[in-house]
GROMACS .gro file of C-alpha atoms in nm:
model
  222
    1UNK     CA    1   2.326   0.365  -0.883
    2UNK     CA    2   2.594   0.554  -0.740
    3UNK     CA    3   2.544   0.886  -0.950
    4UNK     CA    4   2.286   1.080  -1.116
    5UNK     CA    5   2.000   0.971  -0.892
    6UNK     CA    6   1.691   1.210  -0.772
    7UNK     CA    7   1.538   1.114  -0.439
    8UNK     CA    8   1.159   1.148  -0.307
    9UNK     CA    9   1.185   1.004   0.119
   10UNK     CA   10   0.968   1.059   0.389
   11UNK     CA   11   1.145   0.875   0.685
   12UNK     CA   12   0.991   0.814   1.031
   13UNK     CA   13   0.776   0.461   1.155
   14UNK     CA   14   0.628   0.305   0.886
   15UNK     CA   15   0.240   0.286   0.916
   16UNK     CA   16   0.104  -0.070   0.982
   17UNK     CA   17  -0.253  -0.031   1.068
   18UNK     CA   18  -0.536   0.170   0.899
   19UNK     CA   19  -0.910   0.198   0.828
   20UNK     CA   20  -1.066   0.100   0.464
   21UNK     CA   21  -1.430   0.165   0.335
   22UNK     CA   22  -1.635  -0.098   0.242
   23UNK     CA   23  -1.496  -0.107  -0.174
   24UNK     CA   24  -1.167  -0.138  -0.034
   25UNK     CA   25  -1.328  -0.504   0.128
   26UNK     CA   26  -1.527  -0.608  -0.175
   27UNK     CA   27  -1.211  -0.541  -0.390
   28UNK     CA   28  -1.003  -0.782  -0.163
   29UNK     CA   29  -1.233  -1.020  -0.295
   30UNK     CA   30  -1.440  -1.054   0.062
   31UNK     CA   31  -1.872  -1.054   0.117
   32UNK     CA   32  -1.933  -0.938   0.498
   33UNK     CA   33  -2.175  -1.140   0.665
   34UNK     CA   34  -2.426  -1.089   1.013
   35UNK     CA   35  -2.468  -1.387   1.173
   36UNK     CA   36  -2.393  -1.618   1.436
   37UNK     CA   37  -2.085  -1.860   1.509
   38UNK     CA   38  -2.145  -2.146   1.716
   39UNK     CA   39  -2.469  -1.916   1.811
   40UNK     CA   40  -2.315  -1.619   1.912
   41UNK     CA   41  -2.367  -1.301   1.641
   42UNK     CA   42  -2.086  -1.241   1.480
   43UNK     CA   43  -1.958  -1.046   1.170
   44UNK     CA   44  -1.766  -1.278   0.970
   45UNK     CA   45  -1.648  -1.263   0.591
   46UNK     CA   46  -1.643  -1.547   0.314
   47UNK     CA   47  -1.494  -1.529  -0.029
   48UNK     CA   48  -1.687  -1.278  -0.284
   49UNK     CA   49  -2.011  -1.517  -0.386
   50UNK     CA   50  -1.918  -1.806  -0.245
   51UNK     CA   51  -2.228  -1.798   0.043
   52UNK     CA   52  -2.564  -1.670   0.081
   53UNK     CA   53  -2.751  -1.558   0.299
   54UNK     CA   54  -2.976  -1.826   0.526
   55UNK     CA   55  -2.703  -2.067   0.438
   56UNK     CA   56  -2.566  -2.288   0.782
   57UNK     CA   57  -2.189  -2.428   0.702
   58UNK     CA   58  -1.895  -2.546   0.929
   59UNK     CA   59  -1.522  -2.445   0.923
   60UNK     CA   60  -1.277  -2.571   1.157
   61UNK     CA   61  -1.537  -2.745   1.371
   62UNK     CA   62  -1.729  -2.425   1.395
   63UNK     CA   63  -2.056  -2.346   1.319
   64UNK     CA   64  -2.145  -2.045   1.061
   65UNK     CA   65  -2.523  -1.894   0.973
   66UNK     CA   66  -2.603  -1.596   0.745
   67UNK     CA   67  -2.831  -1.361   0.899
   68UNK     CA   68  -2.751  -1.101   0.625
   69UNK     CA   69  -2.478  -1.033   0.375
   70UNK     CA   70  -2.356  -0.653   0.434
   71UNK     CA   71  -2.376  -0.398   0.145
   72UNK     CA   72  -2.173  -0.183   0.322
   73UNK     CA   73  -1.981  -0.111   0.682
   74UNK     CA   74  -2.227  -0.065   0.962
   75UNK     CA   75  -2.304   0.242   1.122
   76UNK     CA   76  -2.176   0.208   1.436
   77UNK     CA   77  -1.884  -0.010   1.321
   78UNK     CA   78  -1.520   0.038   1.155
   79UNK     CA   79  -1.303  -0.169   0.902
   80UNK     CA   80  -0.959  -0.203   1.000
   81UNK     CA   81  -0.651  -0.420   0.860
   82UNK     CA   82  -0.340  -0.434   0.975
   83UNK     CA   83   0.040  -0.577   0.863
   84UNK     CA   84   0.198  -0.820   1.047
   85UNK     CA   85   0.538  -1.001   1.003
   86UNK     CA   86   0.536  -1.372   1.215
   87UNK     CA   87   0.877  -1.575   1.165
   88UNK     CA   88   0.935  -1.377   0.781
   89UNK     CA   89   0.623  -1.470   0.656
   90UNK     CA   90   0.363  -1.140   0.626
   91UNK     CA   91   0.006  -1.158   0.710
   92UNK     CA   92  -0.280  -0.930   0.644
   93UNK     CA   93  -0.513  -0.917   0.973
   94UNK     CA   94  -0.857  -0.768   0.946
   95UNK     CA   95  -1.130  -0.657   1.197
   96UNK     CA   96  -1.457  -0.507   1.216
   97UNK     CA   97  -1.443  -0.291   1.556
   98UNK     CA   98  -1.856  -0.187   1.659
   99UNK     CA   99  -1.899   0.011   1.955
  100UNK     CA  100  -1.668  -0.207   2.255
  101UNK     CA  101  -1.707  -0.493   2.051
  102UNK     CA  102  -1.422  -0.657   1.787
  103UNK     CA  103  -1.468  -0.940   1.511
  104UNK     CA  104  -1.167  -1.086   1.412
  105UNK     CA  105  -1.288  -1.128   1.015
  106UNK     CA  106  -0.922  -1.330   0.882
  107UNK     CA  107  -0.544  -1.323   0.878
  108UNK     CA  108  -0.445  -1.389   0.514
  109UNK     CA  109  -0.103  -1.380   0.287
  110UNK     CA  110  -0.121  -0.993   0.146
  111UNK     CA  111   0.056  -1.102  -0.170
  112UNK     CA  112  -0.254  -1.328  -0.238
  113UNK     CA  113  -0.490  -1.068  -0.172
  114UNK     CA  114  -0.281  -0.805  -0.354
  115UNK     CA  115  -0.262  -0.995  -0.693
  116UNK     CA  116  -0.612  -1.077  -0.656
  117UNK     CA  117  -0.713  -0.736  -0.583
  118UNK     CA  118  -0.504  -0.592  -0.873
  119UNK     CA  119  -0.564  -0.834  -1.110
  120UNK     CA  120  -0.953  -0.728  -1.024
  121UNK     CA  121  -0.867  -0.364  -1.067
  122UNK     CA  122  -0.634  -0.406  -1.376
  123UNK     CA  123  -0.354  -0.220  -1.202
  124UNK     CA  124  -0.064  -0.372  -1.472
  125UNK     CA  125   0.244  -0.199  -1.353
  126UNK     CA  126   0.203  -0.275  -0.952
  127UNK     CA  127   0.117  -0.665  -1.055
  128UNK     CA  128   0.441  -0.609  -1.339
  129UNK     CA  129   0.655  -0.395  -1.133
  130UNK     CA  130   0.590  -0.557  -0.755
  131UNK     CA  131   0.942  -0.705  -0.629
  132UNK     CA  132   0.889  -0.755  -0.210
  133UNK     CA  133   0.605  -0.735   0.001
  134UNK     CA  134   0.590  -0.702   0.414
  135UNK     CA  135   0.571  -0.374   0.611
  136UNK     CA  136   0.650  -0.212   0.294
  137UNK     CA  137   0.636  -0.313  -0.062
  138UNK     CA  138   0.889  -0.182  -0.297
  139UNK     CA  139   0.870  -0.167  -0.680
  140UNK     CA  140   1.146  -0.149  -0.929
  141UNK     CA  141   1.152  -0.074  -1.301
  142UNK     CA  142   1.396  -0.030  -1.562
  143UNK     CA  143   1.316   0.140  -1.886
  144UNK     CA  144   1.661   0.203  -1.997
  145UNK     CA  145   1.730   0.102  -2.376
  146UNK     CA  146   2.025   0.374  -2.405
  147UNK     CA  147   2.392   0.330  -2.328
  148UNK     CA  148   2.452   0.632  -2.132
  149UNK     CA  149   2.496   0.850  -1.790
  150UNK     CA  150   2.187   0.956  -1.595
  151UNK     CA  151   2.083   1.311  -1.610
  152UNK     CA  152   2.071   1.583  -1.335
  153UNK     CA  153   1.744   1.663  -1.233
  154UNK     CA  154   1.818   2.044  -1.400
  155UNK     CA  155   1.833   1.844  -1.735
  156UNK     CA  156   1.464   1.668  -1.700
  157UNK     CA  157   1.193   1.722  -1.905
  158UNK     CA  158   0.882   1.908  -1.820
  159UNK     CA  159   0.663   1.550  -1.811
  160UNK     CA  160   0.936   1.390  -1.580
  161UNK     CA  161   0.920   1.649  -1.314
  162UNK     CA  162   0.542   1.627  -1.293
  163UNK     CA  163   0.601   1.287  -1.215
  164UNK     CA  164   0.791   1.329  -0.977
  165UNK     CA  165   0.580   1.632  -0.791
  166UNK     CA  166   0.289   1.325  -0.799
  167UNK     CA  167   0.504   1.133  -0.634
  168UNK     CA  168   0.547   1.401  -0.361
  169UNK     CA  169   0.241   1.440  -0.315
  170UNK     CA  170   0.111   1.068  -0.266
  171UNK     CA  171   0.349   1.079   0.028
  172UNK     CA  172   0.325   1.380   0.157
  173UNK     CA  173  -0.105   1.384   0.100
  174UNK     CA  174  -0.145   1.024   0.097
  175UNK     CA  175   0.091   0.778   0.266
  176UNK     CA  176   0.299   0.974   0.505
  177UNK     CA  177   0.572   0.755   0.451
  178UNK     CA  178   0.762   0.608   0.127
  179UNK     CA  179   1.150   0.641  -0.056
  180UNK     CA  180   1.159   0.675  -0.418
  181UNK     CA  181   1.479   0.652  -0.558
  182UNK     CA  182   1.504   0.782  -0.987
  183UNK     CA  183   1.757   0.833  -1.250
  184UNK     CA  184   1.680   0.953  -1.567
  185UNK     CA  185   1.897   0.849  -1.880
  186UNK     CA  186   1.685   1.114  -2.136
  187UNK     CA  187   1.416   1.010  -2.395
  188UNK     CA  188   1.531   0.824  -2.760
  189UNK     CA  189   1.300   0.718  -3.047
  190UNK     CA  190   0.986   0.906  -2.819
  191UNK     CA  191   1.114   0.662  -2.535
  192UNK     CA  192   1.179   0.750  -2.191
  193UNK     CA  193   1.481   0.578  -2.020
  194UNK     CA  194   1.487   0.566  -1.686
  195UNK     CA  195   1.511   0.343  -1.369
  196UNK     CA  196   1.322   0.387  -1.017
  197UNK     CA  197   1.235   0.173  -0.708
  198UNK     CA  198   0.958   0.296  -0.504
  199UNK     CA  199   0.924   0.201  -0.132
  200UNK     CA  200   0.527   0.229   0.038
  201UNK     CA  201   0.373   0.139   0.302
  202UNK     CA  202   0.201  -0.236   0.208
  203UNK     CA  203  -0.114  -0.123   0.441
  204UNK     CA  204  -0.215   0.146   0.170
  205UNK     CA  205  -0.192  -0.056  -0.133
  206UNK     CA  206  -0.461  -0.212   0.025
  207UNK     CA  207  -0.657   0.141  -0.071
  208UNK     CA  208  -0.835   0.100  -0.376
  209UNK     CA  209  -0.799   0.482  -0.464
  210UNK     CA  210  -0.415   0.490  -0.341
  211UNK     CA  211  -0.329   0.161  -0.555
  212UNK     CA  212  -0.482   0.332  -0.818
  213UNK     CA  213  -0.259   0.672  -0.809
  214UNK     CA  214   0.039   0.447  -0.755
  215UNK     CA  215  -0.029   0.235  -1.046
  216UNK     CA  216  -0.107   0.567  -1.252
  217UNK     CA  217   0.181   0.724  -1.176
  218UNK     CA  218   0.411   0.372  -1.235
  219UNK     CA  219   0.278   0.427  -1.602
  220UNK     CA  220   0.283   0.798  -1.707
  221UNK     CA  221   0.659   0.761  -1.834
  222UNK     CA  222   0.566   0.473  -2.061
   0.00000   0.00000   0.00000
């Protein structure tokens, strides 16, 4: 790892909060629900299917209804998740903000909701090629079959720099934040050999569309 490496890093604080659309929710595997707890109205979520609407239920000694299950954000409302770390153990914490008014929806593992959520999606590399999740998330793969040095970047094929300009771009366009680290051994028997680890922030691989170009982009070498 000490030679022959090409790296993609955009340094500074790494984001921990952001907004999602309503997909981005149903893909966690979440329905969004108007009604009451303990008789107040309240936006509150339950797993994907799992209630309906009219139904009455108890959790933790409090009381749930279903007005209305929600096919998409309200108006006058915003979805926002956050990643927190409490004593090494990461948490995914989720709101619905309306007007001067916040619903706490749930604080969940990430890594359950990620594997769910790709496994939904079919995204095979980030589920194959995951190693660490907290603030960030980092990926590592190693497609080397060849007993040999790594290449300079002057020696890389056409394909393998467009890779890398994706990459760029995702953090530059995208995530605003992220350190991917490559070396590139050359290509044998139509393979390409290479090794990378790929540091993001875990908040946007909550994005449907983002943990789609990542996956994409995990794959284009294979």
């Amino acid at each position: 790892m000490l030679e022959g490496y090409y790296i993609i890093e955009n340094s500074g604080v790494v984001p921990a909060e952001r907004r999602f659309k309503f997909k981005d929710l149903k893909a966690w595997g979440y329905d969004l629900h108007l009604g009451t707890i303990e008789g107040e109205r309240a936006y509150f979520v339950s797993g994907a299917g799992e209630r309906k609407e009219g139904e009455t239920y108890t959790i933790k000694g409090k009381e749930y209804y279903i007005t209305e299950t929600q096919q998409e954000i309200p108006r006058n409302a915003r979805l926002l998740a956050k990643i927190e770390v409490e004593k090494g153990q990461p948490y995914l914490v989720f709101w619905l903000e309306e007007e001067e008014q916040t619903f706490p929806l749930a604080k969940e593992d990430p890594r359950i909701i990620l594997k769910r959520f790709w496994e939904a999606k079919k995204f095979r590399q980030l589920l194959k090629h995951v190693n660490s999740v907290g603030l960030t998330t980092d990926f590592y793969k190693d497609n080397v079959f060849t007993k040999s040095v790594p290449l300079p970047y002057e020696e890389y094929p056409p394909k393998v720099k467009r890779v890398l300009r994706e990459v760029r771009d995702i953090h530059r366009d995208l995530t605003g934040f992220g350190r991917f680290v490559f070396q590139y051994y050359g290509e044998e028997d139509k393979m390409h050999n290479y090794r990378l680890w790929w540091l993001l922030p875990t908040i946007y691989l909550f994005d449907v569309e983002i943990a789609n170009e990542v996956d994409k982009i995990l794959g284009m070498l294979d």
